[in-house]
mmCIF file of C-alpha atoms in Angstrom:
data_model
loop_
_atom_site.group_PDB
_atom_site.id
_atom_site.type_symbol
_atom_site.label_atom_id
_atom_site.label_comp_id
_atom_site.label_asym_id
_atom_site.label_seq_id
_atom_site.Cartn_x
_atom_site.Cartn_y
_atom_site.Cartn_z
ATOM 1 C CA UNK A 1 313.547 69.582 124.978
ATOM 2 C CA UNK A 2 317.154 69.007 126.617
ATOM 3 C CA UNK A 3 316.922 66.852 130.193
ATOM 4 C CA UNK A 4 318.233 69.692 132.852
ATOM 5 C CA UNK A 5 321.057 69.855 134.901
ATOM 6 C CA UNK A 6 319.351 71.679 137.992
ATOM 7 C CA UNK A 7 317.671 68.786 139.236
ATOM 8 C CA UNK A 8 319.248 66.178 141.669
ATOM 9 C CA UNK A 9 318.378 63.122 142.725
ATOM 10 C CA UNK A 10 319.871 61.754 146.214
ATOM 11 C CA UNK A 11 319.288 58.677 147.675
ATOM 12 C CA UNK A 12 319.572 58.243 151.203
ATOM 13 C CA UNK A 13 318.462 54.599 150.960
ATOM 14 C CA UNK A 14 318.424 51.949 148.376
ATOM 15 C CA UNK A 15 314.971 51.445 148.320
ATOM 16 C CA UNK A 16 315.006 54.984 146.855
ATOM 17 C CA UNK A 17 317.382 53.828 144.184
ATOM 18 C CA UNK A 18 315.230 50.640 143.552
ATOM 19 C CA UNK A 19 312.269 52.657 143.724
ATOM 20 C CA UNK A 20 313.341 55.598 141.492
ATOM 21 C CA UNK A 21 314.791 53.333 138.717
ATOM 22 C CA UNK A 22 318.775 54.169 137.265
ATOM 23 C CA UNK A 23 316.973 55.808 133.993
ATOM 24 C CA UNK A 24 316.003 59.052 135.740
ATOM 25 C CA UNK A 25 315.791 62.658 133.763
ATOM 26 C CA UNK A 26 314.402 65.880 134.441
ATOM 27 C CA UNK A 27 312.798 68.249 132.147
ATOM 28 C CA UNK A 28 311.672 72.439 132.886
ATOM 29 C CA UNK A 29 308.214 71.675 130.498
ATOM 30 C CA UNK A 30 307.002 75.156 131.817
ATOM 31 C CA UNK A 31 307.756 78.469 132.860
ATOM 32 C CA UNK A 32 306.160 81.817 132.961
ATOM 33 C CA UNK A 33 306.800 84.959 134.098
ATOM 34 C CA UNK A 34 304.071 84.282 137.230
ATOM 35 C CA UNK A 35 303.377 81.598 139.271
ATOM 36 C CA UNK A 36 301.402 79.588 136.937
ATOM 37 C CA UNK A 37 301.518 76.735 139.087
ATOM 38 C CA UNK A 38 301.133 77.056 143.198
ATOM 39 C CA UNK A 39 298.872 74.241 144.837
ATOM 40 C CA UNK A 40 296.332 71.111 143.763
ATOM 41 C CA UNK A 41 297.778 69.313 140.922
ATOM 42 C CA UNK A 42 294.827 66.896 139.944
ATOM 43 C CA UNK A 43 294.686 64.591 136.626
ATOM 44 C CA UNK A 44 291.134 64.018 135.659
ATOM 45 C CA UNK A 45 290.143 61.344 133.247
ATOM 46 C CA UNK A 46 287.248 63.083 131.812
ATOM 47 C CA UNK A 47 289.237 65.768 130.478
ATOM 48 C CA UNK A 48 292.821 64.150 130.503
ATOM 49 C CA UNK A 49 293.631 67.222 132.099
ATOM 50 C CA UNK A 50 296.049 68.120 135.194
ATOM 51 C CA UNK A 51 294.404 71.227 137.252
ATOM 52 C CA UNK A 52 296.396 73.432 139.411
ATOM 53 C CA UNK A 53 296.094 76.695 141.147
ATOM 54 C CA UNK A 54 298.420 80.302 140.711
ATOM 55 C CA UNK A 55 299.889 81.276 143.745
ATOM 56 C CA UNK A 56 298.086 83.467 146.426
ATOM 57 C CA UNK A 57 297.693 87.265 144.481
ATOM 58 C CA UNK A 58 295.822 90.063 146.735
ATOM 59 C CA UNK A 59 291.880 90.695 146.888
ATOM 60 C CA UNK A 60 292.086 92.461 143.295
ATOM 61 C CA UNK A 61 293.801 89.628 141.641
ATOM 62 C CA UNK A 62 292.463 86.517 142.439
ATOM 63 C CA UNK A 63 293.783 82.607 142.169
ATOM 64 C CA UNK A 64 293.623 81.238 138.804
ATOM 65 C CA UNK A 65 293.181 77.802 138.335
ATOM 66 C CA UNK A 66 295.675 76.563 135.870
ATOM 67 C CA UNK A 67 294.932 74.202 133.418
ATOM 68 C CA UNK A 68 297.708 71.706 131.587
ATOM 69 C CA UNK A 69 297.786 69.029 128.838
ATOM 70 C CA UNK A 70 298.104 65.596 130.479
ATOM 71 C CA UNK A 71 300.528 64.407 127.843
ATOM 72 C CA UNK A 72 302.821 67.109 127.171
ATOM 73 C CA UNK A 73 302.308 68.753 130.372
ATOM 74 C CA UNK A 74 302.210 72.361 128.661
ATOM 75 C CA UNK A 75 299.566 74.677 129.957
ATOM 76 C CA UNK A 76 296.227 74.648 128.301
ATOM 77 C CA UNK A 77 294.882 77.626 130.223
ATOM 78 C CA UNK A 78 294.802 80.072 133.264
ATOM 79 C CA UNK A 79 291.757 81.725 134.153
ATOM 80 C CA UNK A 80 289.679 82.875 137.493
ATOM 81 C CA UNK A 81 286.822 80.488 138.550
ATOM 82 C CA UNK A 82 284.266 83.575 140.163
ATOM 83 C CA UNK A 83 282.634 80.870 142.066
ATOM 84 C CA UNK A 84 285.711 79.400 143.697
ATOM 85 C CA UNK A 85 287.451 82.464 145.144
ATOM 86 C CA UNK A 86 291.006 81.613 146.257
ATOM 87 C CA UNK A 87 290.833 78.129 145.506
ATOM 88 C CA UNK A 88 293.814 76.185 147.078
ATOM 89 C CA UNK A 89 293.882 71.948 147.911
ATOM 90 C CA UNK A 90 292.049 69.898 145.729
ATOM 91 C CA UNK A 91 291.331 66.009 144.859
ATOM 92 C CA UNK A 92 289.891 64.171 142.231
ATOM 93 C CA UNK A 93 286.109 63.583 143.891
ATOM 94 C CA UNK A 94 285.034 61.458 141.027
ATOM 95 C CA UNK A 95 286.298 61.288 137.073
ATOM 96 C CA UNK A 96 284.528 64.841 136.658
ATOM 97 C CA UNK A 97 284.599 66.473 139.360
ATOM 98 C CA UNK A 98 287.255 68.280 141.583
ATOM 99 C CA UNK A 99 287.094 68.601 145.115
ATOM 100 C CA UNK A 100 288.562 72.184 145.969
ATOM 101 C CA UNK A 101 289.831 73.644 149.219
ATOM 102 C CA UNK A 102 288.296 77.453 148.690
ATOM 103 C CA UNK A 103 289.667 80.377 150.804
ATOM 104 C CA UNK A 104 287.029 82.884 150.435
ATOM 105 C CA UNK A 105 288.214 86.522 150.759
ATOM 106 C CA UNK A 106 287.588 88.691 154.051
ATOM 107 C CA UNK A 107 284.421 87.648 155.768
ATOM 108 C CA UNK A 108 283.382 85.040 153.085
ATOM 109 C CA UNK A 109 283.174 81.417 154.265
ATOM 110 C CA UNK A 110 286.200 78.982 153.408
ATOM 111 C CA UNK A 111 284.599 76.175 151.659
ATOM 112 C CA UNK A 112 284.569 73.054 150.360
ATOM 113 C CA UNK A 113 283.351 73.097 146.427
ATOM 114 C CA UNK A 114 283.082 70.390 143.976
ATOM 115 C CA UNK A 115 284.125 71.831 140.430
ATOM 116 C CA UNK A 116 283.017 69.874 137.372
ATOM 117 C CA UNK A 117 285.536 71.464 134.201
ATOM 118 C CA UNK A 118 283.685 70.503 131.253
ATOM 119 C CA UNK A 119 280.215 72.269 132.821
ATOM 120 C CA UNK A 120 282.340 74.932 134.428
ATOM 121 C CA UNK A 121 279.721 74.474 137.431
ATOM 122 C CA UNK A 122 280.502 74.455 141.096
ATOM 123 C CA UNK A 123 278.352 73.333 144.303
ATOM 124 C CA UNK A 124 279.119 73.995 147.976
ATOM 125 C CA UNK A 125 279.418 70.830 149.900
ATOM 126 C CA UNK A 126 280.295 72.429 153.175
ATOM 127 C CA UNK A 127 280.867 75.765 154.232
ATOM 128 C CA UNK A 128 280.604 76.071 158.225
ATOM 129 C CA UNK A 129 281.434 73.999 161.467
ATOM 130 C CA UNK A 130 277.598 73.992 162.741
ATOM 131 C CA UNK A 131 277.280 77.908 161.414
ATOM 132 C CA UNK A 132 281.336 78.635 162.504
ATOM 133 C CA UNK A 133 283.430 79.754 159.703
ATOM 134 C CA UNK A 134 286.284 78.055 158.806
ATOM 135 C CA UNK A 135 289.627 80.371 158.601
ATOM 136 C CA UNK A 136 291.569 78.794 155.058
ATOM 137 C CA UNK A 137 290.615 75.374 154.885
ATOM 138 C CA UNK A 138 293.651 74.292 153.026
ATOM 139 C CA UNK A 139 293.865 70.991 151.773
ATOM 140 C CA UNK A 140 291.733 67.887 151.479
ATOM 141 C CA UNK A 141 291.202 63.906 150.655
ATOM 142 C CA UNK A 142 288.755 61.159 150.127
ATOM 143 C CA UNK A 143 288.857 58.151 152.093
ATOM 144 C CA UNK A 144 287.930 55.819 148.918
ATOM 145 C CA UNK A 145 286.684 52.926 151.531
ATOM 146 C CA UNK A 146 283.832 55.095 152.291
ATOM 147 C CA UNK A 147 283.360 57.893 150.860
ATOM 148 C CA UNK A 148 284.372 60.590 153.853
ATOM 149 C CA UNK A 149 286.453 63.808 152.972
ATOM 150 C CA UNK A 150 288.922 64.432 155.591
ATOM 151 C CA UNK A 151 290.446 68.757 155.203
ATOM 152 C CA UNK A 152 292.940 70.783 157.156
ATOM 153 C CA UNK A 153 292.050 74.241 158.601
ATOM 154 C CA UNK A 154 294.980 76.801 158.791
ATOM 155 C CA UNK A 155 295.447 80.006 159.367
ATOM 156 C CA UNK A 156 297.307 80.625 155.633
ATOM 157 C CA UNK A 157 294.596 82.868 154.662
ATOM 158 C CA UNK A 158 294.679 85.623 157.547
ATOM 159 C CA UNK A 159 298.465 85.660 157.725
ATOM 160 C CA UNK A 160 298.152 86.347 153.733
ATOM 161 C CA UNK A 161 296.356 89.413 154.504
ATOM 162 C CA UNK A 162 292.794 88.353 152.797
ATOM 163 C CA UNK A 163 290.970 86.892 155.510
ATOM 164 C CA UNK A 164 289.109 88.124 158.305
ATOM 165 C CA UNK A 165 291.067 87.068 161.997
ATOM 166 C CA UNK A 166 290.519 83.240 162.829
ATOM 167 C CA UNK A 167 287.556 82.289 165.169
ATOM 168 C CA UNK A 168 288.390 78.686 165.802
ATOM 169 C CA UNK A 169 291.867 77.047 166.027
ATOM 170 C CA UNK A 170 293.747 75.872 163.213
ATOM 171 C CA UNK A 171 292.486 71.871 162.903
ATOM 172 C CA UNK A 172 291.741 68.459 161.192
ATOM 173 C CA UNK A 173 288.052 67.273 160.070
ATOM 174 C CA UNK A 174 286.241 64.824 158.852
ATOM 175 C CA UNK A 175 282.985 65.392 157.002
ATOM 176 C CA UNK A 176 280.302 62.349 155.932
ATOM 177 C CA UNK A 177 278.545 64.153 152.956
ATOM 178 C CA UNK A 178 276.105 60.962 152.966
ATOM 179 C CA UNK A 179 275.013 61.969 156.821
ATOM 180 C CA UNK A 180 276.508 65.513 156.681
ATOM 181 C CA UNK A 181 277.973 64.909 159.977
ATOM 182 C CA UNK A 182 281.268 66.827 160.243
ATOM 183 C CA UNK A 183 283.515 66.345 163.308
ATOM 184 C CA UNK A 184 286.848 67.546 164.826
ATOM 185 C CA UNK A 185 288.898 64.393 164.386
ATOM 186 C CA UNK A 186 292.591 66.311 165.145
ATOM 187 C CA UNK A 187 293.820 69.698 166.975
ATOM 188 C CA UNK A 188 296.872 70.650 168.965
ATOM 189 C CA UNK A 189 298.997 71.570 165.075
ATOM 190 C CA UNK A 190 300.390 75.239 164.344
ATOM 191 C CA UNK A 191 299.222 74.887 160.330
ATOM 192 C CA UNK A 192 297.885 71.767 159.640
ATOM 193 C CA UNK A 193 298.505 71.446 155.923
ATOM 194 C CA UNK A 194 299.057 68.418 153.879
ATOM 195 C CA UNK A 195 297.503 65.592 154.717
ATOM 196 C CA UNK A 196 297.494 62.223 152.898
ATOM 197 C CA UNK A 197 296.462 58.099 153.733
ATOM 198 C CA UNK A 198 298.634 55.066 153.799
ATOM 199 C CA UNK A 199 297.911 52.674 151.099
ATOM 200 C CA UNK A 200 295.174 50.657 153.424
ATOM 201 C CA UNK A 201 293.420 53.851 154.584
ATOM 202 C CA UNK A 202 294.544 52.809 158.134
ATOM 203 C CA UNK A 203 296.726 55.773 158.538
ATOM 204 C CA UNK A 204 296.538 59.605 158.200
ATOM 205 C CA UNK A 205 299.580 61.228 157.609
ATOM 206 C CA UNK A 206 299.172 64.887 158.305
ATOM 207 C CA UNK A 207 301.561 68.136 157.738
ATOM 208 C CA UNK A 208 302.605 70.638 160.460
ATOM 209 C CA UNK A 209 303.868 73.763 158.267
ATOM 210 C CA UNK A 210 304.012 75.959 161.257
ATOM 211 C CA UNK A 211 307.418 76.527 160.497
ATOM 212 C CA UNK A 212 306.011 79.606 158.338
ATOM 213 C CA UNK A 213 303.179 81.962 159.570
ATOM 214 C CA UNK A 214 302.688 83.801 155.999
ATOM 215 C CA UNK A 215 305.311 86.308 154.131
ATOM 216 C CA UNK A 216 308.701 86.907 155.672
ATOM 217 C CA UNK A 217 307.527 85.172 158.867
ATOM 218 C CA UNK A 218 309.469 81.872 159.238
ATOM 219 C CA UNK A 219 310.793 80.576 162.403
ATOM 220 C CA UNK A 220 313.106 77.097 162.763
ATOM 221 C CA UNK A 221 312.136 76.276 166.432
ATOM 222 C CA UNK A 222 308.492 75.901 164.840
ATOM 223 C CA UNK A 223 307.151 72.886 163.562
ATOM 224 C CA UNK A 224 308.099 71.397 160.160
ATOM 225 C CA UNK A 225 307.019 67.834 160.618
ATOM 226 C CA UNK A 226 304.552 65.244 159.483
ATOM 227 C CA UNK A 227 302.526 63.490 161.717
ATOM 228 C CA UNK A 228 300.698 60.120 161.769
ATOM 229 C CA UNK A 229 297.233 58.496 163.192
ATOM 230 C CA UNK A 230 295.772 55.472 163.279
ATOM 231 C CA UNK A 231 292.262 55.472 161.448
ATOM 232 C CA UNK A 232 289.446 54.526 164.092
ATOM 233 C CA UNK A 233 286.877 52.271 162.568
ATOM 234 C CA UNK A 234 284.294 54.842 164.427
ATOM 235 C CA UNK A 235 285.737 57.795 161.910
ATOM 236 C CA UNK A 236 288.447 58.910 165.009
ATOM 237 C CA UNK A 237 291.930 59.428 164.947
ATOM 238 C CA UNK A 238 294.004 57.562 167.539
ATOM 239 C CA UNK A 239 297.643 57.168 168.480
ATOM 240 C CA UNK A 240 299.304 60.695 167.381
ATOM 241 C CA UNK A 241 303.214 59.889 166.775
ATOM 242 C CA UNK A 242 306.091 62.233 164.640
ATOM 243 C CA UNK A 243 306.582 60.255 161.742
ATOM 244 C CA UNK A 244 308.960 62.232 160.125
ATOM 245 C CA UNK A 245 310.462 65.447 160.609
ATOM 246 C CA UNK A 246 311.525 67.943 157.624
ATOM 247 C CA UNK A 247 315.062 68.765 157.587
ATOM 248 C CA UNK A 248 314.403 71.428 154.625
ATOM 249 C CA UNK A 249 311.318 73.613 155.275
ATOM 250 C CA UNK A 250 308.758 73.437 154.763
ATOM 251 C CA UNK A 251 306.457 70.325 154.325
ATOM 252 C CA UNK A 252 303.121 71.008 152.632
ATOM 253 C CA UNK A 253 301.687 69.167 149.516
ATOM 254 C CA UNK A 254 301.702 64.995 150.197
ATOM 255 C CA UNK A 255 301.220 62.088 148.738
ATOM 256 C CA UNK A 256 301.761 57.988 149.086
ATOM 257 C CA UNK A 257 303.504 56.332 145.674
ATOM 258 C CA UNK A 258 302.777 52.940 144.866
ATOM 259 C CA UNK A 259 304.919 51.378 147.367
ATOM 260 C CA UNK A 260 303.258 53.324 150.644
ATOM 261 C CA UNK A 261 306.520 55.693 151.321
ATOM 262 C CA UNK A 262 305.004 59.319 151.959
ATOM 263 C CA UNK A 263 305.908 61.701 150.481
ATOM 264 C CA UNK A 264 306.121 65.710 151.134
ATOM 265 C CA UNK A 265 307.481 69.041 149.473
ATOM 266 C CA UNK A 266 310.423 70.336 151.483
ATOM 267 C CA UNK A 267 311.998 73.893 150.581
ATOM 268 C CA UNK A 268 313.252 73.440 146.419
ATOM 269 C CA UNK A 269 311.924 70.242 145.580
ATOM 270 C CA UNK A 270 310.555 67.088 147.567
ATOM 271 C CA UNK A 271 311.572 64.273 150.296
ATOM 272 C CA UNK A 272 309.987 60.830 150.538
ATOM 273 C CA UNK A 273 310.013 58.847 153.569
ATOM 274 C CA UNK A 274 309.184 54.716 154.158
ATOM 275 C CA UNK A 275 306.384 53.856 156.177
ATOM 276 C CA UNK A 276 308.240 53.913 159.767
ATOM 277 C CA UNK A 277 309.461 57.242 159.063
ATOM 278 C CA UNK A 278 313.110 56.442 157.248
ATOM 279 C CA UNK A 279 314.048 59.106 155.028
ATOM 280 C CA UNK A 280 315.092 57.474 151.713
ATOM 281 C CA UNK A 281 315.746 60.274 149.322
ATOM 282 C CA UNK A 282 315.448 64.248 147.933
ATOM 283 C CA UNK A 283 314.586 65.509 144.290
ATOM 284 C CA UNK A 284 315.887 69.184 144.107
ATOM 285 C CA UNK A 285 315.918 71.835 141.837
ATOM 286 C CA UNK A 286 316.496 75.599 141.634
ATOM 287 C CA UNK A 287 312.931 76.811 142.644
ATOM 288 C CA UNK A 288 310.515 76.528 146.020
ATOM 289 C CA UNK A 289 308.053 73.403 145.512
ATOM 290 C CA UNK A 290 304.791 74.091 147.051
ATOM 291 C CA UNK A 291 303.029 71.044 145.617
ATOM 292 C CA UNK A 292 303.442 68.054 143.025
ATOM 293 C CA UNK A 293 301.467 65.089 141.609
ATOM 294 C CA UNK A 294 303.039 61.634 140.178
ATOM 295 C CA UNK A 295 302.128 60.635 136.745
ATOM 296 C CA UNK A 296 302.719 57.748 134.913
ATOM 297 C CA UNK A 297 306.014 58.285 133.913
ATOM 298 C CA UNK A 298 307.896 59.964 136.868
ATOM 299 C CA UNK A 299 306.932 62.992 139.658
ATOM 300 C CA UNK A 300 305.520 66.338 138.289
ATOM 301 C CA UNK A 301 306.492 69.494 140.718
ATOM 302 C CA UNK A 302 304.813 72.836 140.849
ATOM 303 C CA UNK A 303 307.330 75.292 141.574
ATOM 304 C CA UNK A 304 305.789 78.869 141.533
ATOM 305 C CA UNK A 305 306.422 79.999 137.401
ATOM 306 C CA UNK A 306 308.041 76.365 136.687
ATOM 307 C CA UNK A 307 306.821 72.891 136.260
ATOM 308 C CA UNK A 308 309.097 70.362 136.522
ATOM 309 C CA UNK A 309 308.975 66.727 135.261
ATOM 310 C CA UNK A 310 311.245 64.534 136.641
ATOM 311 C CA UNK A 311 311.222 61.004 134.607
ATOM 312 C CA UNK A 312 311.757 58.063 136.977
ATOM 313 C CA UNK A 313 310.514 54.447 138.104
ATOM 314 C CA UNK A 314 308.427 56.598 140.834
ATOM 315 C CA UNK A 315 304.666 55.565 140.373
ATOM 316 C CA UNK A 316 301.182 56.608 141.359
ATOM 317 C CA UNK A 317 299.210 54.641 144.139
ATOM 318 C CA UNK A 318 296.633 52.053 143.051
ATOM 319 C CA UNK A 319 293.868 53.653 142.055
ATOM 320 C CA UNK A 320 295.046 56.745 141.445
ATOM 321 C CA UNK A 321 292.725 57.760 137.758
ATOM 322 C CA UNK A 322 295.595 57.770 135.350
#
């Protein structure tokens, strides 16, 4: 396996230089002739496996969920999960479980589902707003402080063409499975979509991907930024401020790296920002990025039918399970 000349790396900053390391190369360690690998990208340590799901089919071809070696990053397995129908977002909940993001198709509830691979069983954690459907809830985290699962709500799944029209707005939650409270903590967003916390949990970084409303449907003047909040002790969200704003659409999948800078996909490949909203630096290639994951050794993209390792100084956040 050569190191590949599509991918660049370019640093805005030199804490993106310091941070990426000078012994950086990129490998293609998959492609297929479909998109393998869409959204999630979750190591478990009870399998040593990274999950991921195919990109959005039609209701007669549903999401896989793609399955990949943890070492070699070469793909283990692609197969359709009945009980998780159009899975999208996911986190690690525990070492065995995953936390999935779950469209539904038509009138069938988006959910939240916890997925444990080596049973191959699933259970719904939530599936309404107080008996209102969610539209597409479309990506989610754990606040590891205390336990709470914080998920977007977009409209991804009706502009698709699989889902029944929205009935609430497109919004940010919070949900206590210990009480099973779940609350509104965030609205006024075209798409929320990403979303990601700050090394301390005291901030909420969220994605605006309004920028696109589904196939063929993008729009500049529409939003394409991320957006931060301070983390109320009471479970609220306080002080809304830009904190960055994409230059290349669109921002979706996020994460923090070991040294707090956020970091989104934007357009072929991804963009990483410091904590007061300073872009630092790009990794490109040839191919859309819809999500990625950091592993031990570097930055792992999902690009549609490629995968992408990029090997680097970049490293995962404390606590992360690898």
């Amino acid at each position: 396996m050569q190191p590949e000349d599509a991918v660049q790396v370019i640093s805005y900053d030199a804490k993106f230089s310091d941070s990426m390391g000078s012994d950086i190369s990129a490998f293609l360690v998959g492609q297929h002739d479909w998109d393998f690998v869409h959204e999630a990208g979750v190591y478990l340590p009870s399998t040593q496996s990274i999950y991921a799901v195919s990109q959005t089919a039609t209701a007669d071809k549903p999401i896989n969920i793609t399955v990949l070696d943890s070492s070699t990053y070469s793909l283990i397995s692609s197969f359709v999960q009945p009980q998780l129908h159009m899975p999208n977002g996911a986190t690690a909940y525990n070492d065995t479980h995953i936390l999935f993001c779950v469209f539904g198709l038509g009138n069938a509830p988006s959910m939240l589902s916890l997925w444990n691979p080596s049973t191959n069983e699933s259970s719904v954690l939530l599936s309404s707003f107080y008996g209102r459907r969610f539209t597409s809830i479309n990506d989610v985290r754990v606040k590891r402080d205390d336990g709470t699962i914080w998920f977007t709500d977009d409209w991804y799944g009706r502009y698709e063409g699989f889902k029944s029209p929205p009935t609430m707005p497109a919004q940010v939650y919070r949900f206590d499975p210990g009480s099973g409270n779940v609350r509104a903590v965030a609205d006024g967003f075209d798409q929320p979509n990403g979303l990601e916390f700050s090394l301390d949990y005291k901030t909420l970084y969220i994605a605006d991907s309004g920028y696109v409303h589904g196939p063929n449907n993008f729009n500049l003047t529409r939003p394409n930024g991320i957006y931060a909040f301070d983390v109320m002790e009471s479970g609220g969200l306080k002080n809304r401020r830009l904190h960055a704003f994409g230059a290349r659409p669109f921002v979706d999948g996020m994460h923090v790296d070991a040294q707090g800078n956020v970091w989104s996909t934007s357009g072929k490949g991804v963009t990483a920002w410091d904590e007061s909203g300073v872009v630092l630096g790009e990794v490109r290639v040839d191919t859309d990025v819809n999500n990625f994951l950091f592993v031990p050794d570097g930055i792992l993209l999902l690009a549609f039918s490629k995968l992408w390792h990029v090997k680097c100084g970049m490293r995962p956040r404390e606590g992360e399970s690898w």
